[in-house]
Amino acid sequence: MNRLPIRLRVTFAFAVAMAAVLAGSGLFLYLRLSSHLALSLDRELQVRSQDLATLVADPQGSLSRDSRSRLVEPGESFAQLISARGDVVDATQPLGRTRLLSRGQVQAARRRPLYLDLPSVPGLDEGSRLLATDVTRRGRPAVLVVGATTQNNAETLTAFRDELLI
């Protein structure tokens, strides 16, 4: 390295410094985008939970019959109503009677809203984000679980990472 002319050594030092700055900026942008996508998904789950809480409060309301409405997007979002004892009362397709929460998680969701990440959900072999909240159905306490797949977020981050690498 000592035999190289000063111009090449300075050029090399600036190239290394710029590569470090660009890599740091790319990492920062990637992490910020990931954070914003996660926050957006959480807000979407909150809004959907509020809408579906109104539906399940109605004695005639049903999650399974409401599967084709704008509240639950088939293949990407889902909802389930669980009794305080932990039994599935109602659910959208394709969940059926498969419980998404353990009894301990149901009890925790009755005290405060509970967010969970699951590696897969029955009928949807994709990672999902859940929000479980306390609701009342026909005068009895229950837990409403709303969820959405995280596949869109993962695809967005992958595409962004690839663009940064290019």
PDB file of C-alpha atoms in Angstrom:
ATOM      1  CA  MET A   1       0.000   0.000   0.000  1.00  0.00           C
ATOM      2  CA  ASN A   2       2.941   2.369   0.690  1.00  0.00           C
ATOM      3  CA  ARG A   3       4.111   2.005  -2.922  1.00  0.00           C
ATOM      4  CA  LEU A   4       0.803   3.294  -4.299  1.00  0.00           C
ATOM      5  CA  PRO A   5       0.665   6.966  -5.291  1.00  0.00           C
ATOM      6  CA  ILE A   6      -1.026   9.311  -2.834  1.00  0.00           C
ATOM      7  CA  ARG A   7      -3.866   9.971  -5.316  1.00  0.00           C
ATOM      8  CA  LEU A   8      -4.841   6.285  -5.374  1.00  0.00           C
ATOM      9  CA  ARG A   9      -4.631   5.999  -1.589  1.00  0.00           C
ATOM     10  CA  VAL A  10      -6.859   9.066  -1.113  1.00  0.00           C
ATOM     11  CA  THR A  11      -9.286   7.809  -3.772  1.00  0.00           C
ATOM     12  CA  PHE A  12      -9.435   4.410  -2.070  1.00  0.00           C
ATOM     13  CA  ALA A  13     -10.056   6.015   1.357  1.00  0.00           C
ATOM     14  CA  PHE A  14     -12.901   8.169  -0.026  1.00  0.00           C
ATOM     15  CA  ALA A  15     -14.415   5.154  -1.832  1.00  0.00           C
ATOM     16  CA  VAL A  16     -14.407   3.155   1.410  1.00  0.00           C
ATOM     17  CA  ALA A  17     -15.905   6.089   3.327  1.00  0.00           C
ATOM     18  CA  MET A  18     -18.652   6.577   0.723  1.00  0.00           C
ATOM     19  CA  ALA A  19     -19.437   2.850   0.722  1.00  0.00           C
ATOM     20  CA  ALA A  20     -19.828   2.978   4.502  1.00  0.00           C
ATOM     21  CA  VAL A  21     -22.080   6.064   4.297  1.00  0.00           C
ATOM     22  CA  LEU A  22     -24.250   4.490   1.591  1.00  0.00           C
ATOM     23  CA  ALA A  23     -24.509   1.183   3.476  1.00  0.00           C
ATOM     24  CA  GLY A  24     -25.454   3.011   6.686  1.00  0.00           C
ATOM     25  CA  SER A  25     -28.047   5.128   4.872  1.00  0.00           C
ATOM     26  CA  GLY A  26     -29.521   2.064   3.198  1.00  0.00           C
ATOM     27  CA  LEU A  27     -29.770   0.221   6.503  1.00  0.00           C
ATOM     28  CA  PHE A  28     -31.406   3.232   8.145  1.00  0.00           C
ATOM     29  CA  LEU A  29     -33.982   3.538   5.341  1.00  0.00           C
ATOM     30  CA  TYR A  30     -34.699  -0.210   5.409  1.00  0.00           C
ATOM     31  CA  LEU A  31     -35.276  -0.195   9.171  1.00  0.00           C
ATOM     32  CA  ARG A  32     -37.481   2.911   8.963  1.00  0.00           C
ATOM     33  CA  LEU A  33     -39.606   1.362   6.222  1.00  0.00           C
ATOM     34  CA  SER A  34     -39.946  -1.838   8.246  1.00  0.00           C
ATOM     35  CA  SER A  35     -41.045   0.167  11.285  1.00  0.00           C
ATOM     36  CA  HIS A  36     -43.594   2.174   9.289  1.00  0.00           C
ATOM     37  CA  LEU A  37     -45.048  -0.950   7.675  1.00  0.00           C
ATOM     38  CA  ALA A  38     -45.432  -2.615  11.093  1.00  0.00           C
ATOM     39  CA  LEU A  39     -47.068   0.504  12.538  1.00  0.00           C
ATOM     40  CA  SER A  40     -49.428   0.722   9.563  1.00  0.00           C
ATOM     41  CA  LEU A  41     -50.440  -2.922  10.006  1.00  0.00           C
ATOM     42  CA  ASP A  42     -51.113  -2.349  13.705  1.00  0.00           C
ATOM     43  CA  ARG A  43     -53.327   0.650  12.905  1.00  0.00           C
ATOM     44  CA  GLU A  44     -55.171  -1.375  10.281  1.00  0.00           C
ATOM     45  CA  LEU A  45     -55.788  -4.121  12.856  1.00  0.00           C
ATOM     46  CA  GLN A  46     -57.084  -1.561  15.384  1.00  0.00           C
ATOM     47  CA  VAL A  47     -59.564  -0.111  12.886  1.00  0.00           C
ATOM     48  CA  ARG A  48     -60.715  -3.563  11.788  1.00  0.00           C
ATOM     49  CA  SER A  49     -61.078  -4.604  15.434  1.00  0.00           C
ATOM     50  CA  GLN A  50     -63.309  -1.613  16.164  1.00  0.00           C
ATOM     51  CA  ASP A  51     -65.469  -2.325  13.122  1.00  0.00           C
ATOM     52  CA  LEU A  52     -65.798  -6.026  13.899  1.00  0.00           C
ATOM     53  CA  ALA A  53     -66.482  -5.321  17.592  1.00  0.00           C
ATOM     54  CA  THR A  54     -69.618  -3.513  16.450  1.00  0.00           C
ATOM     55  CA  LEU A  55     -70.555  -6.497  14.300  1.00  0.00           C
ATOM     56  CA  VAL A  56     -70.111  -9.080  17.072  1.00  0.00           C
ATOM     57  CA  ALA A  57     -71.998  -6.887  19.571  1.00  0.00           C
ATOM     58  CA  ASP A  58     -75.079  -7.279  17.369  1.00  0.00           C
ATOM     59  CA  PRO A  59     -76.933 -10.486  18.388  1.00  0.00           C
ATOM     60  CA  GLN A  60     -77.524 -11.248  14.687  1.00  0.00           C
ATOM     61  CA  GLY A  61     -73.950 -10.413  13.631  1.00  0.00           C
ATOM     62  CA  SER A  62     -71.702 -13.222  12.483  1.00  0.00           C
ATOM     63  CA  LEU A  63     -68.064 -13.314  11.465  1.00  0.00           C
ATOM     64  CA  SER A  64     -68.542 -16.429   9.348  1.00  0.00           C
ATOM     65  CA  ARG A  65     -71.388 -14.863   7.364  1.00  0.00           C
ATOM     66  CA  ASP A  66     -69.509 -11.561   7.061  1.00  0.00           C
ATOM     67  CA  SER A  67     -66.416 -13.153   5.468  1.00  0.00           C
ATOM     68  CA  ARG A  68     -67.084 -11.663   2.054  1.00  0.00           C
ATOM     69  CA  SER A  69     -67.598  -8.067   3.227  1.00  0.00           C
ATOM     70  CA  ARG A  70     -65.095  -5.233   3.160  1.00  0.00           C
ATOM     71  CA  LEU A  71     -64.135  -5.899   6.796  1.00  0.00           C
ATOM     72  CA  VAL A  72     -62.308  -9.153   6.139  1.00  0.00           C
ATOM     73  CA  GLU A  73     -60.286  -9.641   2.978  1.00  0.00           C
ATOM     74  CA  PRO A  74     -60.206 -13.358   2.054  1.00  0.00           C
ATOM     75  CA  GLY A  75     -56.712 -14.806   1.976  1.00  0.00           C
ATOM     76  CA  GLU A  76     -55.128 -11.845   3.725  1.00  0.00           C
ATOM     77  CA  SER A  77     -57.135 -11.097   6.855  1.00  0.00           C
ATOM     78  CA  PHE A  78     -59.252 -13.033   9.307  1.00  0.00           C
ATOM     79  CA  ALA A  79     -61.147 -12.752  12.567  1.00  0.00           C
ATOM     80  CA  GLN A  80     -62.164 -15.026  15.398  1.00  0.00           C
ATOM     81  CA  LEU A  81     -64.383 -14.627  18.448  1.00  0.00           C
ATOM     82  CA  ILE A  82     -63.303 -16.583  21.522  1.00  0.00           C
ATOM     83  CA  SER A  83     -65.331 -16.973  24.707  1.00  0.00           C
ATOM     84  CA  ALA A  84     -63.836 -16.036  28.078  1.00  0.00           C
ATOM     85  CA  ARG A  85     -63.283 -19.783  28.694  1.00  0.00           C
ATOM     86  CA  GLY A  86     -61.243 -20.085  25.504  1.00  0.00           C
ATOM     87  CA  ASP A  87     -63.775 -21.747  23.178  1.00  0.00           C
ATOM     88  CA  VAL A  88     -64.155 -20.539  19.602  1.00  0.00           C
ATOM     89  CA  VAL A  89     -67.602 -18.964  19.231  1.00  0.00           C
ATOM     90  CA  ASP A  90     -67.369 -17.646  15.667  1.00  0.00           C
ATOM     91  CA  ALA A  91     -64.677 -17.289  12.996  1.00  0.00           C
ATOM     92  CA  THR A  92     -64.081 -16.322   9.406  1.00  0.00           C
ATOM     93  CA  GLN A  93     -62.962 -18.801   6.785  1.00  0.00           C
ATOM     94  CA  PRO A  94     -60.596 -20.675   6.740  1.00  0.00           C
ATOM     95  CA  LEU A  95     -59.997 -20.648  10.500  1.00  0.00           C
ATOM     96  CA  GLY A  96     -63.019 -22.697  11.500  1.00  0.00           C
ATOM     97  CA  ARG A  97     -62.837 -23.913  15.102  1.00  0.00           C
ATOM     98  CA  THR A  98     -59.056 -23.907  15.366  1.00  0.00           C
ATOM     99  CA  ARG A  99     -58.185 -21.642  18.288  1.00  0.00           C
ATOM    100  CA  LEU A 100     -55.586 -18.940  17.613  1.00  0.00           C
ATOM    101  CA  LEU A 101     -54.923 -18.077  21.277  1.00  0.00           C
ATOM    102  CA  SER A 102     -54.062 -20.144  24.328  1.00  0.00           C
ATOM    103  CA  ARG A 103     -56.195 -19.771  27.453  1.00  0.00           C
ATOM    104  CA  GLY A 104     -53.492 -17.617  29.042  1.00  0.00           C
ATOM    105  CA  GLN A 105     -53.434 -15.319  26.039  1.00  0.00           C
ATOM    106  CA  VAL A 106     -57.237 -15.049  26.152  1.00  0.00           C
ATOM    107  CA  GLN A 107     -57.037 -13.950  29.789  1.00  0.00           C
ATOM    108  CA  ALA A 108     -54.283 -11.436  28.971  1.00  0.00           C
ATOM    109  CA  ALA A 109     -56.369 -10.016  26.091  1.00  0.00           C
ATOM    110  CA  ARG A 110     -59.312  -9.507  28.448  1.00  0.00           C
ATOM    111  CA  ARG A 111     -57.149  -7.143  30.541  1.00  0.00           C
ATOM    112  CA  ARG A 112     -55.510  -5.184  27.704  1.00  0.00           C
ATOM    113  CA  PRO A 113     -55.152  -5.335  23.903  1.00  0.00           C
ATOM    114  CA  LEU A 114     -52.656  -8.022  22.944  1.00  0.00           C
ATOM    115  CA  TYR A 115     -50.537  -8.058  19.782  1.00  0.00           C
ATOM    116  CA  LEU A 116     -48.991 -11.338  18.628  1.00  0.00           C
ATOM    117  CA  ASP A 117     -46.954 -12.533  15.661  1.00  0.00           C
ATOM    118  CA  LEU A 118     -47.625 -16.086  14.477  1.00  0.00           C
ATOM    119  CA  PRO A 119     -45.457 -17.993  11.992  1.00  0.00           C
ATOM    120  CA  SER A 120     -48.579 -19.434  10.332  1.00  0.00           C
ATOM    121  CA  VAL A 121     -52.351 -19.538  10.700  1.00  0.00           C
ATOM    122  CA  PRO A 122     -54.583 -22.508   9.820  1.00  0.00           C
ATOM    123  CA  GLY A 123     -55.604 -22.259   6.191  1.00  0.00           C
ATOM    124  CA  LEU A 124     -53.088 -19.492   5.502  1.00  0.00           C
ATOM    125  CA  ASP A 125     -49.534 -20.771   5.435  1.00  0.00           C
ATOM    126  CA  GLU A 126     -48.073 -17.310   5.955  1.00  0.00           C
ATOM    127  CA  GLY A 127     -46.848 -15.329   8.919  1.00  0.00           C
ATOM    128  CA  SER A 128     -49.529 -13.181  10.530  1.00  0.00           C
ATOM    129  CA  ARG A 129     -49.953 -10.355  13.011  1.00  0.00           C
ATOM    130  CA  LEU A 130     -52.859 -10.577  15.478  1.00  0.00           C
ATOM    131  CA  LEU A 131     -54.666  -8.129  17.717  1.00  0.00           C
ATOM    132  CA  ALA A 132     -56.816  -9.583  20.476  1.00  0.00           C
ATOM    133  CA  THR A 133     -59.213  -7.269  22.340  1.00  0.00           C
ATOM    134  CA  ASP A 134     -61.928  -7.618  24.940  1.00  0.00           C
ATOM    135  CA  VAL A 135     -65.535  -7.368  23.656  1.00  0.00           C
ATOM    136  CA  THR A 136     -69.025  -8.205  24.873  1.00  0.00           C
ATOM    137  CA  ARG A 137     -71.242 -10.640  22.973  1.00  0.00           C
ATOM    138  CA  ARG A 138     -74.830 -11.087  24.137  1.00  0.00           C
ATOM    139  CA  GLY A 139     -73.930  -9.691  27.550  1.00  0.00           C
ATOM    140  CA  ARG A 140     -70.993 -12.079  28.023  1.00  0.00           C
ATOM    141  CA  PRO A 141     -67.303 -11.246  27.878  1.00  0.00           C
ATOM    142  CA  ALA A 142     -65.359 -12.521  24.889  1.00  0.00           C
ATOM    143  CA  VAL A 143     -62.142 -11.840  23.015  1.00  0.00           C
ATOM    144  CA  LEU A 144     -62.122 -10.683  19.419  1.00  0.00           C
ATOM    145  CA  VAL A 145     -59.020 -11.670  17.483  1.00  0.00           C
ATOM    146  CA  VAL A 146     -58.345  -9.892  14.207  1.00  0.00           C
ATOM    147  CA  GLY A 147     -55.363 -10.676  12.072  1.00  0.00           C
ATOM    148  CA  ALA A 148     -53.662 -10.040   8.778  1.00  0.00           C
ATOM    149  CA  THR A 149     -50.882 -11.778   6.941  1.00  0.00           C
ATOM    150  CA  THR A 150     -47.489 -10.101   6.909  1.00  0.00           C
ATOM    151  CA  GLN A 151     -46.647 -11.378   3.423  1.00  0.00           C
ATOM    152  CA  ASN A 152     -47.271  -8.007   1.738  1.00  0.00           C
ATOM    153  CA  ASN A 153     -44.911  -6.281   4.170  1.00  0.00           C
ATOM    154  CA  ALA A 154     -42.252  -8.944   3.621  1.00  0.00           C
ATOM    155  CA  GLU A 155     -42.540  -8.590  -0.159  1.00  0.00           C
ATOM    156  CA  THR A 156     -42.276  -4.796   0.085  1.00  0.00           C
ATOM    157  CA  LEU A 157     -39.151  -5.035   2.252  1.00  0.00           C
ATOM    158  CA  THR A 158     -37.573  -7.619  -0.063  1.00  0.00           C
ATOM    159  CA  ALA A 159     -38.188  -5.453  -3.127  1.00  0.00           C
ATOM    160  CA  PHE A 160     -36.803  -2.387  -1.321  1.00  0.00           C
ATOM    161  CA  ARG A 161     -33.712  -4.317  -0.178  1.00  0.00           C
ATOM    162  CA  ASP A 162     -33.092  -5.524  -3.721  1.00  0.00           C
ATOM    163  CA  GLU A 163     -33.395  -1.977  -5.055  1.00  0.00           C
ATOM    164  CA  LEU A 164     -30.941  -0.733  -2.456  1.00  0.00           C
ATOM    165  CA  LEU A 165     -28.468  -3.438  -3.381  1.00  0.00           C
ATOM    166  CA  ILE A 166     -28.708  -2.545  -7.050  1.00  0.00           C
TER     167      ILE A 166
END
